Structures are given as structure tokens and as C-alpha cells.
Amino acid sequence: MAMKNLAGKTVEVNDEGFLANPNDWTEDMAPELAKEEGINTLTEQHLKVIRFMRQDYKEKGQIPTIRRIKNASGVGVQDLYALFPEGPAKKAAKIAGLGKPVGCV
Amino acid sequence: MKKLVILGAGTAGTIMLNKLSAALDKKEWQITIVDQNETHYYQPGFLFIPFGIYTRDDVIKPRRDFFPSGTEVIISPIELILPAENKVKLANGKVLNYDYLIIATGTQIRPEELDGLTGDGWRQNIFDFYTVDGAVALSNFLKYWKGGKMVLNIVEMPIKCPVAPLEFVFLADWWFTEQGIRDKVEIEYVTPLPGAFTKPIASKFLGQFLEKKNINLTTDFSTGKVDSGNNKIVSWDGKEISYDLLVTIPTNMGSDLIARSGMGDDLNYVPTDPKTLQSKNYENVFVIGDAVDLPTSKAGSVAHFEAEILFENFLRKIEGRKLEPKFDGHANCFIESGFGKGILIDFNYDVEPLPGKFPLPGIGPFSLLQETRMNHWGKMTFRSVYWNLLLKGAELPVESQMNMAGKMRMQQ
């Protein structure tokens, strides 16, 4: 595991840059993580999704899927792809300081 | 009398019924099984119907053939599970009380979840093969097809039997060759996954197979809609793929009963302890087969291995003992690869499919992650094993927990 400096704090990240411990995350790290994913400005809509994901993870103990985000946060799938191009579930999870969503089997 | 109610008489529910019926004292226990229809489908056989290898009659039998005597059988839709009250309400208003409940309500395809899928093209040049009707309709279409571009599209994960779409394109490559039109057919495999399969080593191996068979692979495609007027699938981020024939693997979801009862996740799968198969929310409720929310394949082999573990745990539970956390996510799948050959994979929660040998007492080793005639033979023989042994709860010479014997660890 590598260490990384985010928003003035040193945190542990895995080889794909996901935070190793979601509890290390603070919202001021989100803009820097977003830049790594090619998102230069985080809008309120981005933050709405990220805050929802944090909250849902806290309550359910699982990183929400796109379907979960759509059903429970009210942000549509089309909008999620516009906000987090290519891979909304993975990108948003990374910016939200959560682990990489579990792959399917 | 103590009451056990089993919801769903598919592979998982029927195996549990047979195992527990043989073990529980009939003077003390009443076992009830509920399903909404009378026909048992051999689902692994659906794959072969489009290519005329099996017909509808080859994959169906009456459910009652597999129910042991003394079982109360109810054929009825189920309205609601009331887990806090230990009751199940049937569609006709009748209420079943239970001491223990086993949920085996499975998963179904939901084509209506994808915009445009069930529009004008549905069953015209768009087909599924996860239902017997879809597989038969596709068979009729293929018989007279002159060729063109066939796209196989997995709409979203997870799906039942994640190897079946690969088997479909492998068999299609063989079948079009047999028909003498392979040079007139372009095959494209379109998946939301980053590779041909879910796990890296198998994904690489199976990806090479696609290439060898001249099947194009398009990865990371999350399907947002079907434009059946223009014969195109469109991804959420605007990429388009055209088709002449679309073979779709629609969204899979658990039963609406689970949603109505407030017992499921966003795909109506029931939160289940991954190692004991007890419901996470109700200690007298167990969940098995495709209805679980666990990170292993939704497949008959998994239901079978789960049944062995759940059987032991159920007996422990009713004797007041602690449950054994023994289920390891074990899955074992024959992958039909066309031209009379097959591939075998064997894996669990922690160990991805690896190459090597799979020992089977009395029959001999099968080859893992390699294409052999023996693996094809294993696949085709399995139908009779399923009807005659597996559903009846017989012991098979395969261990429920995955075994590393014969498997080769690879350098990444």
C-alpha cells in the first residue's frame, strides 16, 4: 500500500489510488481525487452524489451501485454518466473515498 | 407440529425439500413448498435450444415428479412475506404460518428495465434465451436467418450464469459454420465488464478464445437504451452499436415478492450471511440459490453447494446449535465452447478460476480452463444427473467446499 498526501493529510491508498480506509476521507479531499479522474470542477450535483454515497455506505456498509444511487438519491443514470463520465460507480466511489466497488461474479 | 415453509420449487428449493424431508421426523414436522407454476425447467438446457440441440420438451418436467411424499404442495402466487409475524400470505388470501422459512425465489430477467428493449423489435430481431419462450423464438429465427451482424449484449451485471453468454457466442460460431454461413455472420460480444469474464485469469483465457473464433469483443459498454427503429444499442455515454440480430441478456432481478415484503436490496436480492446462508435480518429465515445477494455466481452448481451447507445448518439451528460458517462461494461451471468441446472452471469467494485438473472420483480428472472433449461430455451428461440425482438431493461426488487439489497458482 502506498501513502499519499491529500488536502494536507497523509492517507493510505491502494495501487489504483482508492483510499484504503474510508474513515480517512474528508470532503476537502474530494476536489483533488476528482482531478485524478479528469473532473476539474466539482459541482453541487457532484457533491450531492458523493454525499449520498458516503451516507449510504455508512448506513448499509456497502458501496452503492448505480441502480442504488438512482433509486435512492434521485440522480438519474444519464446524469450520473454526464457527471462521472465512463464509470460513474467506480469514479464516484473513488472521489468519495470509498473502496473500489466489488466486481461482479 | 413444527412448520417449515419453502418458497420456490426451482433447483435450490427442490433440493432443500428433498434433503430436509428425508431428515426431519414426519411426526414432528410439516413441510410446505409453494411455487407459482407446475413446471420445472432445466435451465442449463435453454442455451442449446436456439441451435436445435434441445427442444422445449427436453428441458421441462412436472415439478411434482420431484416432491417427496408427505409434502404439502401449494401452486399459487405469493402475495407477501411477513417475517416479523412468521407468516406468508398467498395470492388467494390464505395465510401460512411458519417456524422456519427458506426463501428460494430465484432471479428473473427484466427486459422492461431497459428503454426500448421490448419495443417493436422484441422477438422480431431481438431475443433472449434465458426463458424457454425466448430460446424457442430464437431457434425459429435462426433456422431461416441468412446472416448479418449478430450482437450479444449483456445489459448489466449481475446476471444468472455469467458464462452462458460466452457459451452462446461459442456455440453460434460453431452453428453458423455448420450451416455454411459463418463467412456471412459478424459476431460481436458487448459487455459492461472490462473483459470477457468477471475474473482476471479466466477473463484473459476466454478473451483469447473469442479472438480465436473471430468474435469481436467490446468491453465497458453500459447499455442505456435500444433504438429498435434503427437497430442500434446505445450506451449511457452515447456510444452506438448497430445490429441485425440482437441477442440480449436483460437486467436480472429477484422476485417482486421480495420487494413487496421489504426484504430485498435494489435488485430484490435478500441480504444473506455469506457463510451460513441465514437471513441477515431474521434468524428463522434462510435464503438459498439465485435469491441471495452474495458475491458468487447465480448458478445451479452454487445452489447445490449451498444446499449441502444449508442442510447442515438447518439441522443445527433446530437443535439449538451454533451455525457453521462453511459456505465459501464455491461455483463449478462447464462452459460449452463449440465443435464438441468444453471448458471447466471451479472457483469460490477468494480463489478465482485457475487452470489445472479437477479430480472426480470414479470418472477421472476434468481439465480446468482448457478446452477438451471430456468437458463437453461432462456438460451434456449433466442433464441426466440433474433430473435423476441432483434435484432429489442425492450425494454427488463433488465437495461443497472448493478444493485446491489439481489447481495451478499462476504468476500475475
PDB file of N, CA, C and O in Angstrom, chain A residues 62 65 67-68 70-72 77-78 81 85-86 102-105, chain B residues 113 156-157 162 198-199 222 236-237 251 253 266-267 295-297:
ATOM      1  N   GLN A  62     -22.152  -0.948   2.480  1.00  0.00           N
ATOM      2  CA  GLN A  62     -21.797  -1.369   1.125  1.00  0.00           C
ATOM      3  C   GLN A  62     -21.696  -0.146   0.236  1.00  0.00           C
ATOM      4  O   GLN A  62     -22.465   0.804   0.398  1.00  0.00           O
ATOM      5  N   THR A  65     -24.438   0.786  -5.655  1.00  0.00           N
ATOM      6  CA  THR A  65     -24.343   0.573  -7.098  1.00  0.00           C
ATOM      7  C   THR A  65     -25.027   1.741  -7.810  1.00  0.00           C
ATOM      8  O   THR A  65     -25.712   2.547  -7.177  1.00  0.00           O
ATOM      9  N   ARG A  67     -27.570   1.565  -9.689  1.00  0.00           N
ATOM     10  CA  ARG A  67     -29.014   1.398  -9.505  1.00  0.00           C
ATOM     11  C   ARG A  67     -29.447   1.928  -8.134  1.00  0.00           C
ATOM     12  O   ARG A  67     -30.476   2.576  -7.986  1.00  0.00           O
ATOM     13  N   ARG A  68     -28.638   1.649  -7.143  1.00  0.00           N
ATOM     14  CA  ARG A  68     -28.925   2.118  -5.789  1.00  0.00           C
ATOM     15  C   ARG A  68     -28.907   3.653  -5.748  1.00  0.00           C
ATOM     16  O   ARG A  68     -29.780   4.276  -5.158  1.00  0.00           O
ATOM     17  N   LYS A  70     -29.367   5.720  -8.238  1.00  0.00           N
ATOM     18  CA  LYS A  70     -30.524   6.201  -8.996  1.00  0.00           C
ATOM     19  C   LYS A  70     -31.800   6.111  -8.145  1.00  0.00           C
ATOM     20  O   LYS A  70     -32.545   7.079  -8.017  1.00  0.00           O
ATOM     21  N   ASN A  71     -32.027   4.946  -7.552  1.00  0.00           N
ATOM     22  CA  ASN A  71     -33.268   4.745  -6.785  1.00  0.00           C
ATOM     23  C   ASN A  71     -33.342   5.619  -5.539  1.00  0.00           C
ATOM     24  O   ASN A  71     -34.404   6.113  -5.194  1.00  0.00           O
ATOM     25  N   ALA A  72     -32.210   5.776  -4.864  1.00  0.00           N
ATOM     26  CA  ALA A  72     -32.272   6.391  -3.538  1.00  0.00           C
ATOM     27  C   ALA A  72     -31.858   7.867  -3.505  1.00  0.00           C
ATOM     28  O   ALA A  72     -32.263   8.598  -2.609  1.00  0.00           O
ATOM     29  N   VAL A  77     -29.537   7.890 -14.182  1.00  0.00           N
ATOM     30  CA  VAL A  77     -28.329   7.228 -14.686  1.00  0.00           C
ATOM     31  C   VAL A  77     -27.642   8.081 -15.760  1.00  0.00           C
ATOM     32  O   VAL A  77     -26.420   8.222 -15.772  1.00  0.00           O
ATOM     33  N   GLN A  78     -28.467   8.662 -16.654  1.00  0.00           N
ATOM     34  CA  GLN A  78     -27.912   9.528 -17.700  1.00  0.00           C
ATOM     35  C   GLN A  78     -27.088  10.658 -17.062  1.00  0.00           C
ATOM     36  O   GLN A  78     -25.977  10.959 -17.492  1.00  0.00           O
ATOM     37  N   TYR A  81     -23.762   9.466 -15.635  1.00  0.00           N
ATOM     38  CA  TYR A  81     -22.736   9.312 -16.671  1.00  0.00           C
ATOM     39  C   TYR A  81     -22.205  10.669 -17.143  1.00  0.00           C
ATOM     40  O   TYR A  81     -21.045  10.801 -17.503  1.00  0.00           O
ATOM     41  N   PRO A  85     -18.026  10.713 -16.184  1.00  0.00           N
ATOM     42  CA  PRO A  85     -18.001  10.007 -17.468  1.00  0.00           C
ATOM     43  C   PRO A  85     -17.318   8.637 -17.397  1.00  0.00           C
ATOM     44  O   PRO A  85     -16.379   8.452 -16.628  1.00  0.00           O
ATOM     45  N   GLU A  86     -17.819   7.727 -18.192  1.00  0.00           N
ATOM     46  CA  GLU A  86     -17.299   6.365 -18.384  1.00  0.00           C
ATOM     47  C   GLU A  86     -17.661   5.403 -17.267  1.00  0.00           C
ATOM     48  O   GLU A  86     -18.294   4.396 -17.508  1.00  0.00           O
ATOM     49  N   VAL A 102     -17.111  -3.718  -5.497  1.00  0.00           N
ATOM     50  CA  VAL A 102     -16.834  -5.141  -5.707  1.00  0.00           C
ATOM     51  C   VAL A 102     -17.213  -5.520  -7.133  1.00  0.00           C
ATOM     52  O   VAL A 102     -18.308  -5.197  -7.592  1.00  0.00           O
ATOM     53  N   GLY A 103     -16.309  -6.167  -7.826  1.00  0.00           N
ATOM     54  CA  GLY A 103     -16.609  -6.631  -9.178  1.00  0.00           C
ATOM     55  C   GLY A 103     -17.682  -7.707  -9.128  1.00  0.00           C
ATOM     56  O   GLY A 103     -17.951  -8.298  -8.085  1.00  0.00           O
ATOM     57  N   CYS A 104     -18.314  -7.924 -10.244  1.00  0.00           N
ATOM     58  CA  CYS A 104     -19.364  -8.932 -10.278  1.00  0.00           C
ATOM     59  C   CYS A 104     -18.762 -10.299 -10.540  1.00  0.00           C
ATOM     60  O   CYS A 104     -17.644 -10.414 -11.004  1.00  0.00           O
ATOM     61  N   VAL A 105     -19.515 -11.339 -10.206  1.00  0.00           N
ATOM     62  CA  VAL A 105     -19.030 -12.698 -10.428  1.00  0.00           C
ATOM     63  C   VAL A 105     -20.060 -13.526 -11.163  1.00  0.00           C
ATOM     64  O   VAL A 105     -21.206 -13.163 -11.198  1.00  0.00           O
TER      65      VAL A 105
ATOM     66  N   GLU B 113     -36.794  -3.307 -18.014  1.00  0.00           N
ATOM     67  CA  GLU B 113     -35.914  -2.359 -17.317  1.00  0.00           C
ATOM     68  C   GLU B 113     -35.058  -1.533 -18.286  1.00  0.00           C
ATOM     69  O   GLU B 113     -34.487  -0.518 -17.899  1.00  0.00           O
ATOM     70  N   GLU B 156     -26.674  -5.398 -17.934  1.00  0.00           N
ATOM     71  CA  GLU B 156     -25.986  -5.016 -16.699  1.00  0.00           C
ATOM     72  C   GLU B 156     -25.726  -6.253 -15.858  1.00  0.00           C
ATOM     73  O   GLU B 156     -26.410  -7.256 -15.977  1.00  0.00           O
ATOM     74  N   MET B 157     -24.744  -6.166 -15.001  1.00  0.00           N
ATOM     75  CA  MET B 157     -24.404  -7.253 -14.076  1.00  0.00           C
ATOM     76  C   MET B 157     -25.071  -6.959 -12.735  1.00  0.00           C
ATOM     77  O   MET B 157     -25.342  -5.807 -12.440  1.00  0.00           O
ATOM     78  N   PRO B 162     -23.153 -16.369 -15.405  1.00  0.00           N
ATOM     79  CA  PRO B 162     -22.391 -15.400 -16.198  1.00  0.00           C
ATOM     80  C   PRO B 162     -21.554 -15.994 -17.330  1.00  0.00           C
ATOM     81  O   PRO B 162     -21.044 -15.249 -18.163  1.00  0.00           O
ATOM     82  N   THR B 198     -15.611 -12.174 -15.548  1.00  0.00           N
ATOM     83  CA  THR B 198     -15.549 -11.362 -14.338  1.00  0.00           C
ATOM     84  C   THR B 198     -14.197 -11.389 -13.635  1.00  0.00           C
ATOM     85  O   THR B 198     -13.846 -10.456 -12.952  1.00  0.00           O
ATOM     86  N   LYS B 199     -13.462 -12.477 -13.755  1.00  0.00           N
ATOM     87  CA  LYS B 199     -12.198 -12.587 -13.012  1.00  0.00           C
ATOM     88  C   LYS B 199     -11.015 -12.598 -13.970  1.00  0.00           C
ATOM     89  O   LYS B 199     -11.118 -13.159 -15.065  1.00  0.00           O
ATOM     90  N   SER B 222     -21.961   0.170 -21.082  1.00  0.00           N
ATOM     91  CA  SER B 222     -23.137   0.128 -20.190  1.00  0.00           C
ATOM     92  C   SER B 222     -24.359   0.558 -20.987  1.00  0.00           C
ATOM     93  O   SER B 222     -24.514   1.728 -21.307  1.00  0.00           O
ATOM     94  N   TRP B 236     -24.981   4.532 -22.080  1.00  0.00           N
ATOM     95  CA  TRP B 236     -25.331   5.711 -21.284  1.00  0.00           C
ATOM     96  C   TRP B 236     -24.475   6.912 -21.665  1.00  0.00           C
ATOM     97  O   TRP B 236     -24.899   8.048 -21.544  1.00  0.00           O
ATOM     98  N   ASP B 237     -23.233   6.644 -22.125  1.00  0.00           N
ATOM     99  CA  ASP B 237     -22.390   7.774 -22.518  1.00  0.00           C
ATOM    100  C   ASP B 237     -22.366   7.973 -24.034  1.00  0.00           C
ATOM    101  O   ASP B 237     -21.419   8.528 -24.587  1.00  0.00           O
ATOM    102  N   THR B 251     -31.450  -7.139 -17.826  1.00  0.00           N
ATOM    103  CA  THR B 251     -31.276  -6.978 -16.378  1.00  0.00           C
ATOM    104  C   THR B 251     -31.900  -8.165 -15.656  1.00  0.00           C
ATOM    105  O   THR B 251     -32.968  -8.622 -16.019  1.00  0.00           O
ATOM    106  N   MET B 253     -33.299  -9.550 -11.987  1.00  0.00           N
ATOM    107  CA  MET B 253     -33.731  -9.095 -10.658  1.00  0.00           C
ATOM    108  C   MET B 253     -34.410 -10.229  -9.911  1.00  0.00           C
ATOM    109  O   MET B 253     -35.002 -11.119 -10.519  1.00  0.00           O
ATOM    110  N   ASP B 266     -31.671  -3.276  -3.898  1.00  0.00           N
ATOM    111  CA  ASP B 266     -32.236  -2.586  -5.055  1.00  0.00           C
ATOM    112  C   ASP B 266     -32.522  -3.504  -6.241  1.00  0.00           C
ATOM    113  O   ASP B 266     -33.210  -3.122  -7.171  1.00  0.00           O
ATOM    114  N   LEU B 267     -31.980  -4.716  -6.212  1.00  0.00           N
ATOM    115  CA  LEU B 267     -32.295  -5.690  -7.260  1.00  0.00           C
ATOM    116  C   LEU B 267     -33.183  -6.807  -6.707  1.00  0.00           C
ATOM    117  O   LEU B 267     -33.305  -7.868  -7.324  1.00  0.00           O
ATOM    118  N   PRO B 295     -21.745 -12.354  -3.317  1.00  0.00           N
ATOM    119  CA  PRO B 295     -20.830 -12.179  -4.446  1.00  0.00           C
ATOM    120  C   PRO B 295     -20.280 -13.496  -4.984  1.00  0.00           C
ATOM    121  O   PRO B 295     -19.079 -13.710  -5.028  1.00  0.00           O
ATOM    122  N   THR B 296     -21.189 -14.396  -5.383  1.00  0.00           N
ATOM    123  CA  THR B 296     -20.767 -15.572  -6.132  1.00  0.00           C
ATOM    124  C   THR B 296     -21.744 -15.724  -7.285  1.00  0.00           C
ATOM    125  O   THR B 296     -22.723 -14.992  -7.359  1.00  0.00           O
ATOM    126  N   SER B 297     -21.471 -16.656  -8.204  1.00  0.00           N
ATOM    127  CA  SER B 297     -22.317 -16.777  -9.384  1.00  0.00           C
ATOM    128  C   SER B 297     -23.730 -17.214  -9.018  1.00  0.00           C
ATOM    129  O   SER B 297     -23.929 -17.986  -8.081  1.00  0.00           O
TER     130      SER B 297
END
